[in-house]
Coordinates of C-alpha atoms and ligand atoms in Angstrom, one line a residue:
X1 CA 99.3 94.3 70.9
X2 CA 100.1 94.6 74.5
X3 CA 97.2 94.4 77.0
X4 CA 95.5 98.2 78.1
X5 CA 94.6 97.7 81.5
X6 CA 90.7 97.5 81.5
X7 CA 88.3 100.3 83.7
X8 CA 88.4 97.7 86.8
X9 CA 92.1 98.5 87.2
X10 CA 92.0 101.7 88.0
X11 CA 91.6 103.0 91.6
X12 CA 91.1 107.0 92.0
X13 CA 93.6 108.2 94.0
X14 CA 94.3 111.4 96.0
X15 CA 97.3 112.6 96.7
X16 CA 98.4 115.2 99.3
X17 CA 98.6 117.7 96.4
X18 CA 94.3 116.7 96.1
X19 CA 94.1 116.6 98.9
X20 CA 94.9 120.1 99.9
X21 CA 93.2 121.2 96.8
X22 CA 89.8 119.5 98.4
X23 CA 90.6 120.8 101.0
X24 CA 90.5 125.2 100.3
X25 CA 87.7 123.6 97.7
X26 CA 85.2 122.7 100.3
X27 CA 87.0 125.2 103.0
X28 CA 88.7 123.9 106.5
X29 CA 85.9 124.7 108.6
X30 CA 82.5 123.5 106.6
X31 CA 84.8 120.0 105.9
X32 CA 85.7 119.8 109.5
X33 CA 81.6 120.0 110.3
X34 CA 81.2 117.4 107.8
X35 CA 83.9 115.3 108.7
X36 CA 82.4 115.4 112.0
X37 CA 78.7 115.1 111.2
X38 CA 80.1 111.3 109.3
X39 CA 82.3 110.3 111.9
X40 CA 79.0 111.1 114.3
X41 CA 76.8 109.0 112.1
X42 CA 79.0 105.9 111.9
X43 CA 79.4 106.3 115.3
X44 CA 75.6 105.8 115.4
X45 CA 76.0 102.2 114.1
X46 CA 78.8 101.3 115.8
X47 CA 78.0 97.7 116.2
X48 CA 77.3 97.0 113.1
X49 CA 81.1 97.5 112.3
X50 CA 84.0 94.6 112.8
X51 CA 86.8 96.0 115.6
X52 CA 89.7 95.1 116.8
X53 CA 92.4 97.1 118.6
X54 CA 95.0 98.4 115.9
X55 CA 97.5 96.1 114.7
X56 CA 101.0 98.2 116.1
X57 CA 104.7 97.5 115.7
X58 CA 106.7 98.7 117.9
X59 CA 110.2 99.9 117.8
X60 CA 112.5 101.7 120.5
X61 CA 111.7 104.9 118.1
X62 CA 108.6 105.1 117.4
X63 CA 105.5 102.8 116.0
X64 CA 104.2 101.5 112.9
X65 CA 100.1 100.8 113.1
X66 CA 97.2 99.2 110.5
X67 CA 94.1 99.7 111.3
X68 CA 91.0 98.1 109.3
X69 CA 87.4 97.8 110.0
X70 CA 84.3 97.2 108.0
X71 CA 80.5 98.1 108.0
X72 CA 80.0 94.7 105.4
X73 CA 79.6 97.0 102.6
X74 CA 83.3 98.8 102.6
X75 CA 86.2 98.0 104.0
X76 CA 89.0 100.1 105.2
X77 CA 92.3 100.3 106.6
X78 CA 94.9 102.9 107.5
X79 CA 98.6 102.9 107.7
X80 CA 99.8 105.0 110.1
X81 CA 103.1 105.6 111.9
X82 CA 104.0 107.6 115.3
X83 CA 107.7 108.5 115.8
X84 CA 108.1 111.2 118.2
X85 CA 111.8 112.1 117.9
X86 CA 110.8 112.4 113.5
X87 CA 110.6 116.4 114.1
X88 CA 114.0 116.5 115.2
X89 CA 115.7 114.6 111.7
X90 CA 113.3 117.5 109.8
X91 CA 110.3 114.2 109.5
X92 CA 106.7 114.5 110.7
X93 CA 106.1 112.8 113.5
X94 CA 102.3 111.4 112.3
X95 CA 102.0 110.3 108.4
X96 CA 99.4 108.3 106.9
X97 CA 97.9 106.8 104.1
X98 CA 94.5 104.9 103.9
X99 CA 92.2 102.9 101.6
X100 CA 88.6 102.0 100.9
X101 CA 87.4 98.6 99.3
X102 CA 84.1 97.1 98.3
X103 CA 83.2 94.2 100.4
X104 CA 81.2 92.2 97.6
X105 CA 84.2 92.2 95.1
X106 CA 87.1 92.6 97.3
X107 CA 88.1 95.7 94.8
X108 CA 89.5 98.6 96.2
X109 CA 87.8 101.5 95.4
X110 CA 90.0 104.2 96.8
X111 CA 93.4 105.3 97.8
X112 CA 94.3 108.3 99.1
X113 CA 96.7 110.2 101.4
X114 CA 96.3 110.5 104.9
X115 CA 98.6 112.9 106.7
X116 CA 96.6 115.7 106.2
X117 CA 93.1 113.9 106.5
X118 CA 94.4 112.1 109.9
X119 CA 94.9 115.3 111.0
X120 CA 91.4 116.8 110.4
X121 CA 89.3 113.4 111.6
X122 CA 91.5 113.6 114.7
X123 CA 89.7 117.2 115.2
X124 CA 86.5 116.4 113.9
X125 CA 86.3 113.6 116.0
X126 CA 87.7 115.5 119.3
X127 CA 85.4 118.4 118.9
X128 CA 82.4 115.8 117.7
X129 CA 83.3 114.5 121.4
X130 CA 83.1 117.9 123.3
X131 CA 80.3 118.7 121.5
X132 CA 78.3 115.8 123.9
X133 CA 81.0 116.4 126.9
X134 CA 81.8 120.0 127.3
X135 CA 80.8 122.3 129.5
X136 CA 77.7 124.3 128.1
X137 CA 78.8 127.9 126.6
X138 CA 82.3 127.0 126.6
X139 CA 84.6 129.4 125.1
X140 CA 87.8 129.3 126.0
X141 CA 90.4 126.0 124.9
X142 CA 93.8 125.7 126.1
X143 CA 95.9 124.1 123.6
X144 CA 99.1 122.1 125.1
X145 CA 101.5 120.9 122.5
X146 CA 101.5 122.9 119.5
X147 CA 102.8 120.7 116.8
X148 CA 101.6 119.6 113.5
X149 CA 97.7 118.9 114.9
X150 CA 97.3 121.5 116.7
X151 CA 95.8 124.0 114.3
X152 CA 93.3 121.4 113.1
X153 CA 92.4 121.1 116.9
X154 CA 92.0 124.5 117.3
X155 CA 89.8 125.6 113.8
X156 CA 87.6 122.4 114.6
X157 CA 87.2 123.3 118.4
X158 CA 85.8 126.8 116.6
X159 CA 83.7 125.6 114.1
X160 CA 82.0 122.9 115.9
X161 CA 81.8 123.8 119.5
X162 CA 81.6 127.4 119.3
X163 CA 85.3 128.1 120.9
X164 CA 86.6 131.7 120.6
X165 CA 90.0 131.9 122.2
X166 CA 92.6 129.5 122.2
X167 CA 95.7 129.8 124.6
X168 CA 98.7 127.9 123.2
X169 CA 101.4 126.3 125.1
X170 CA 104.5 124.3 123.7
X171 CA 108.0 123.5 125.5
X172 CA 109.1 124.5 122.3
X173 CA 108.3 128.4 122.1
X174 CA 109.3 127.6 117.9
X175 CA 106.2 125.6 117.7
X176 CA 104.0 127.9 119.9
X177 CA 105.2 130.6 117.5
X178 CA 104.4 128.7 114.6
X179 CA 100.7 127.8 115.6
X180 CA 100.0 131.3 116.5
X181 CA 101.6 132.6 113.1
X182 CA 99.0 130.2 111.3
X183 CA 96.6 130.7 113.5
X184 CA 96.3 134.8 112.6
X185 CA 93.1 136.2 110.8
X186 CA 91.1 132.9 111.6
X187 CA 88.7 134.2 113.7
X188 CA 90.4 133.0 117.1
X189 CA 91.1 135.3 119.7
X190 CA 95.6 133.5 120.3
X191 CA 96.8 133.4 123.2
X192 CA 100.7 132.3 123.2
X193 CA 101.1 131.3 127.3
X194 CA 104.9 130.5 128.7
X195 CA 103.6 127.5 130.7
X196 CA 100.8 124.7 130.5
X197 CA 99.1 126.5 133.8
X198 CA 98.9 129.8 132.6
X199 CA 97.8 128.3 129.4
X200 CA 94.6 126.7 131.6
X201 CA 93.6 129.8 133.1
X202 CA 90.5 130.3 132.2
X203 CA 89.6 127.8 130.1
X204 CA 86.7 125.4 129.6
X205 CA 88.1 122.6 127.2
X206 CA 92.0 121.5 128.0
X207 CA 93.3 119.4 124.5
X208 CA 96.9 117.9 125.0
X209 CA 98.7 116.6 122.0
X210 CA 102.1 116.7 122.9
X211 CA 104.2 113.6 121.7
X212 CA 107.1 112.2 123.3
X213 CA 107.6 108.4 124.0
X214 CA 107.0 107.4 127.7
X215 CA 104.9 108.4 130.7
X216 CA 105.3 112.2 130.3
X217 CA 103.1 114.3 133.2
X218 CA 101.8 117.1 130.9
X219 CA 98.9 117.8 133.6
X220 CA 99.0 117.3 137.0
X221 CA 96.3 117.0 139.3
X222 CA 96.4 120.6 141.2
X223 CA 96.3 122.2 137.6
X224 CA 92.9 120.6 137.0
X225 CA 89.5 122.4 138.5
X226 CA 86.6 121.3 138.7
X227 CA 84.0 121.0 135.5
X228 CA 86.4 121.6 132.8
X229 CA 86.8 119.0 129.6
X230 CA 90.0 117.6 128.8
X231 CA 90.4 116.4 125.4
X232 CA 93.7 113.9 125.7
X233 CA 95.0 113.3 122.1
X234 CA 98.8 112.5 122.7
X235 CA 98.6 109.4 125.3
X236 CA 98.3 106.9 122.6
X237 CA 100.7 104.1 122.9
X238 CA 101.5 101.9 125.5
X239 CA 104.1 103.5 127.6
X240 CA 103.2 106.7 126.1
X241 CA 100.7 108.8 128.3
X242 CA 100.1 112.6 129.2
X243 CA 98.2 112.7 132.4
X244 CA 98.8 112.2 136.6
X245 CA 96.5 108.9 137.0
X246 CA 95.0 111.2 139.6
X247 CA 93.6 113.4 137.5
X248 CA 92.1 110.0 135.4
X249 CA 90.7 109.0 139.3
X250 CA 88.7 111.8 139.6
X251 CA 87.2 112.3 136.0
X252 CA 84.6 110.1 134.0
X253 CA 86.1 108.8 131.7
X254 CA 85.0 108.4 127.7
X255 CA 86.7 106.1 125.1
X256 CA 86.6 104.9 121.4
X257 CA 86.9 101.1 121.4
X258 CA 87.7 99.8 125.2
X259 CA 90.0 96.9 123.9
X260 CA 91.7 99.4 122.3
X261 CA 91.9 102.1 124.7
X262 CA 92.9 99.9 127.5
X263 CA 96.2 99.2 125.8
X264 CA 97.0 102.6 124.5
X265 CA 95.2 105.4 126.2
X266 CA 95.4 107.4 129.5
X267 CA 93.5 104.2 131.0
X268 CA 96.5 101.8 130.6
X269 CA 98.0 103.5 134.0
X270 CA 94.2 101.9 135.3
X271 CA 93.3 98.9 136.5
X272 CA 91.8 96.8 133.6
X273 CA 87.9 97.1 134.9
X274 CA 88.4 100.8 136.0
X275 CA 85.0 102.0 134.4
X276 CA 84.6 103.9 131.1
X277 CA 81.8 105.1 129.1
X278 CA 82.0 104.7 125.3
X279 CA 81.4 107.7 123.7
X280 CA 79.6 106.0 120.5
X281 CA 76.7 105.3 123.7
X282 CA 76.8 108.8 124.4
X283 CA 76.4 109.4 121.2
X284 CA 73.2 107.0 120.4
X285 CA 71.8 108.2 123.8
X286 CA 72.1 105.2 125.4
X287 CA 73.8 106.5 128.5
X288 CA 73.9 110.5 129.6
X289 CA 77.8 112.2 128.9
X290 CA 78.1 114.8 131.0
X291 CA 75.9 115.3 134.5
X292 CA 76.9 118.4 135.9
X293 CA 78.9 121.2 135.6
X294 CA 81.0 120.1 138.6
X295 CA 82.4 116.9 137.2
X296 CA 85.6 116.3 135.0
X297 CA 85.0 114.8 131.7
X298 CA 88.2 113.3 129.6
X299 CA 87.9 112.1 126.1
X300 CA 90.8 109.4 126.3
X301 CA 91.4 109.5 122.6
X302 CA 93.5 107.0 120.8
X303 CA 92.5 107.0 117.3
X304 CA 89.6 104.3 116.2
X305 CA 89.6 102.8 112.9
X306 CA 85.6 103.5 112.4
X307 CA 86.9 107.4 112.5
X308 CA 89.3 107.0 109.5
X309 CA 86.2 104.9 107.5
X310 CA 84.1 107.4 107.8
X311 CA 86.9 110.1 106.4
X312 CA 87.8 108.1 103.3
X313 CA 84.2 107.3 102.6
X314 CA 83.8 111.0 103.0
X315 CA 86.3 111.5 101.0
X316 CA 85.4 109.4 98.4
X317 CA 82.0 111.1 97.9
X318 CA 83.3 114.5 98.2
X319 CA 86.2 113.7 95.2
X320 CA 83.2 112.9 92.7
X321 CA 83.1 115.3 89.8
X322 CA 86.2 117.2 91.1
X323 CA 89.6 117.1 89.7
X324 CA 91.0 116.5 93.4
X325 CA 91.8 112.4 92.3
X326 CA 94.0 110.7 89.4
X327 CA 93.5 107.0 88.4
X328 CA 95.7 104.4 89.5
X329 CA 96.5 101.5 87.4
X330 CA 96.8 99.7 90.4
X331 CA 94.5 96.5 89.9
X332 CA 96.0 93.5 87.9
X333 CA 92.5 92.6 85.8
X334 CA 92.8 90.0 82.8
X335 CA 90.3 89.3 80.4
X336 CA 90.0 86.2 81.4
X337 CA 90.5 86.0 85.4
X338 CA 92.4 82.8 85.2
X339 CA 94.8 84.1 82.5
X340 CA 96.9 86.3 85.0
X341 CA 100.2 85.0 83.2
X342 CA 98.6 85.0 79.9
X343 CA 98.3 88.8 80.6
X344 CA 101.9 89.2 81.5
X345 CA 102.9 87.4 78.2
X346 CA 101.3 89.1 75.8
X347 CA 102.4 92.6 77.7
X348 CA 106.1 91.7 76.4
X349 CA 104.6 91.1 72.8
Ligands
NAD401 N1 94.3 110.4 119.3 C1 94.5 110.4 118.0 O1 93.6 110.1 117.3 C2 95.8 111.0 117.5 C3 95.8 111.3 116.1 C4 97.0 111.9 115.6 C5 98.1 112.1 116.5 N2 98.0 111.8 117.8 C6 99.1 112.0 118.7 O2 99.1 113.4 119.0 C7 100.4 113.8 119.4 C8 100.8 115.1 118.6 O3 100.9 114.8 117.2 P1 101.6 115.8 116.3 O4 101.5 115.3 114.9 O5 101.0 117.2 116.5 O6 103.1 115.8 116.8 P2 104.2 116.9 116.7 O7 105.5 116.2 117.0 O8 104.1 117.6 115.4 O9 103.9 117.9 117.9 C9 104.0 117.6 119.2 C10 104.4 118.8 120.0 O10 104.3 118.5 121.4 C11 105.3 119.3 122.0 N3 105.7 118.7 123.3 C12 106.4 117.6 123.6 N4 106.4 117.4 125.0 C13 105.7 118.5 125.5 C14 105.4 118.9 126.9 N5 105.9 118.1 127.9 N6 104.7 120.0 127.1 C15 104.3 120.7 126.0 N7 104.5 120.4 124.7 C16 105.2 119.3 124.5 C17 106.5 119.3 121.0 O11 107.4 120.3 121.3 C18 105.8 119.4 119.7 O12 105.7 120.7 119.3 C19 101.3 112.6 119.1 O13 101.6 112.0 120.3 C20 100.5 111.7 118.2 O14 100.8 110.4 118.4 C21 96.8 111.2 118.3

């Protein structure tokens, strides 16, 4: 008889389909805490993890990234890709997909989509940052680029820092539209602004996600005042940035990984020692994040491995006793560990 593949072989796996399903199970806003209260915590042992600046290759289109990292119990990697033109051929611009593996065996213990969950660690980890950088009382967020993030953004700036109005503002009045539409009955008071400056009026917290591939100017330097946050999502590549260096000259400046940062964020436009505060000291109270209600902070946001980590082990503890996985016959595991081609025999039999 043909070899059945033994209980080691099979990897739970969540789909898009899961993950959705997880997602109205555990409901946007109380995941989006979460996701941020475990992306907070692992940012609390920070070095305890392995890092290295993603691993990214680069086409004239668009970029295809890994990123892995490890707390020596788990590791975990993501595959994600950046293509900004992809809305246009009716493809998403962001997609993902990410797994988990136990260090000891080397066995992977789960595989799961990433799209959607890139998406809400993005925001969790964005609003986890304004939560330390903000000004106090905040209320008000303008919301530049209005793509497929941008409601996550919006719901997690809610949730977790207490925002109440949101003004949107897209060069494509479609995707303004569209955010708005989805947007309706969620508790936000939705502003839909015909320019990025009247979309700052006001506001406490700026968050630009806009994507397009090469030094855009999304903010300049006279649309800037004094003591707001800006939450810089889309500068993420090198050659691919959102803000006027001289709004990055008169802010302090807080970053995931340096290495990282330093080739992809706002910072790249910087000389290489320009000083930055990392958030995850921030975070651990090591050094203060905001000082006064005068200064410009900027969360220079790229993306850090550590963040996806902590969403897939959150995932993977959330999935247990849910129907929101399938197994995967995904692991090759013979009897006999040396009889891989034994294995293979018999399965013709
Ligand atoms: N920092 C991170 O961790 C992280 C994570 C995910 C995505 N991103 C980045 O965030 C950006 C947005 O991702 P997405 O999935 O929402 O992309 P998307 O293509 O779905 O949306 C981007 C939106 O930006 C708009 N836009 C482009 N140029 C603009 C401009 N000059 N002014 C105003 N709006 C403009 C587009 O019309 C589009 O609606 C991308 O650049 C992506 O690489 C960063």
């Amino acid at each position: 008889m043909a070899p059945q593949p033994s209980d080691l072989a099979f990897v739970p796996f969540v789909s898009v389909d899961h993950m959705m399903g997880l997602i109205h199970h555990i409901g946007i806003e109380t995941l989006l805490c979460d996701l941020a209260d475990a992306i907070e915590a692992d940012f609390k042992r920070w070095e305890l993890f392995d890092k290295t600046p993603r691993v990214a290759s680069h086409s004239d289109v668009g970029v295809i990234e890994l990123m892995p990292t490890s707390d020596g119990e788990m590791y975990g990697f993501k595959y994600v890709n950046g293509h900004p033109k992809n809305t246009k051929e009716g493809l998403q611009t962001v997609t993902a997909f990410g797994l988990l593996a136990d260090v000891e065996s080397g066995y992977p213990k789960l595989l799961s989509e990433m799209t959607l969950l890139t998406a809400l660690r993005t925001a969790a980890t964005s609003a986890m940052a304004a939560r330390h950088l903000a000004p106090k009382g905040a209320r008000s967020m303008a919301m530049i680029g209005n793509g497929a993030q941008a409601e996550f953004q919006c719901l997690a700036f809610k949730a977790i820092c207490g925002i109440d109005e949101v003004r949107l503002f897209d060069i494509d009045p479609a995707a303004t539209a569209k955010c708005a539409a989805n947007l309706a009955g969620q508790g936000l008071k939705v502003v839909s602004c015909s320019s990025g400056e009247e979309s700052m009026e006001g506001a406490q917290i700026i968050t630009t996600c806009t994507a397009d591939k090469q030094y855009a100017t999304i903010l300049t330097d006279n649309m800037v005042g004094s003591g707001v946050h800006i939450n810089a999502i889309g500068g993420d590549c090198p050659g691919k940035t959102e803000l006027h260096r001289d709004i990055l000259m008169r802010s302090e400046i807080f970053v995931e990984y340096p290495p990282q940062t330093r080739i992809e964020g706002e910072i790249q436009q910087l000389e290489p020692d320009h000083p930055v505060t990392e958030l995850w000291r921030v975070i651990t109270g090591q050094t203060i994040g905001r000082r006064n209600d005068k200064e410009i902070t900027l969360f220079d946001s790229v993306g850090f491995a550590i963040e996806d980590f902590s969403a897939l082990r959150y995932v993977l503890s959330a999935i247990q006793g849910t129907p929101f996985s399938t197994q995967l016959d995904m692991l090759a595991d013979p009897d006999d560990p040396r009889d891989l081609f034994g294995m293979l025999q018999r399965s013709s039999q």
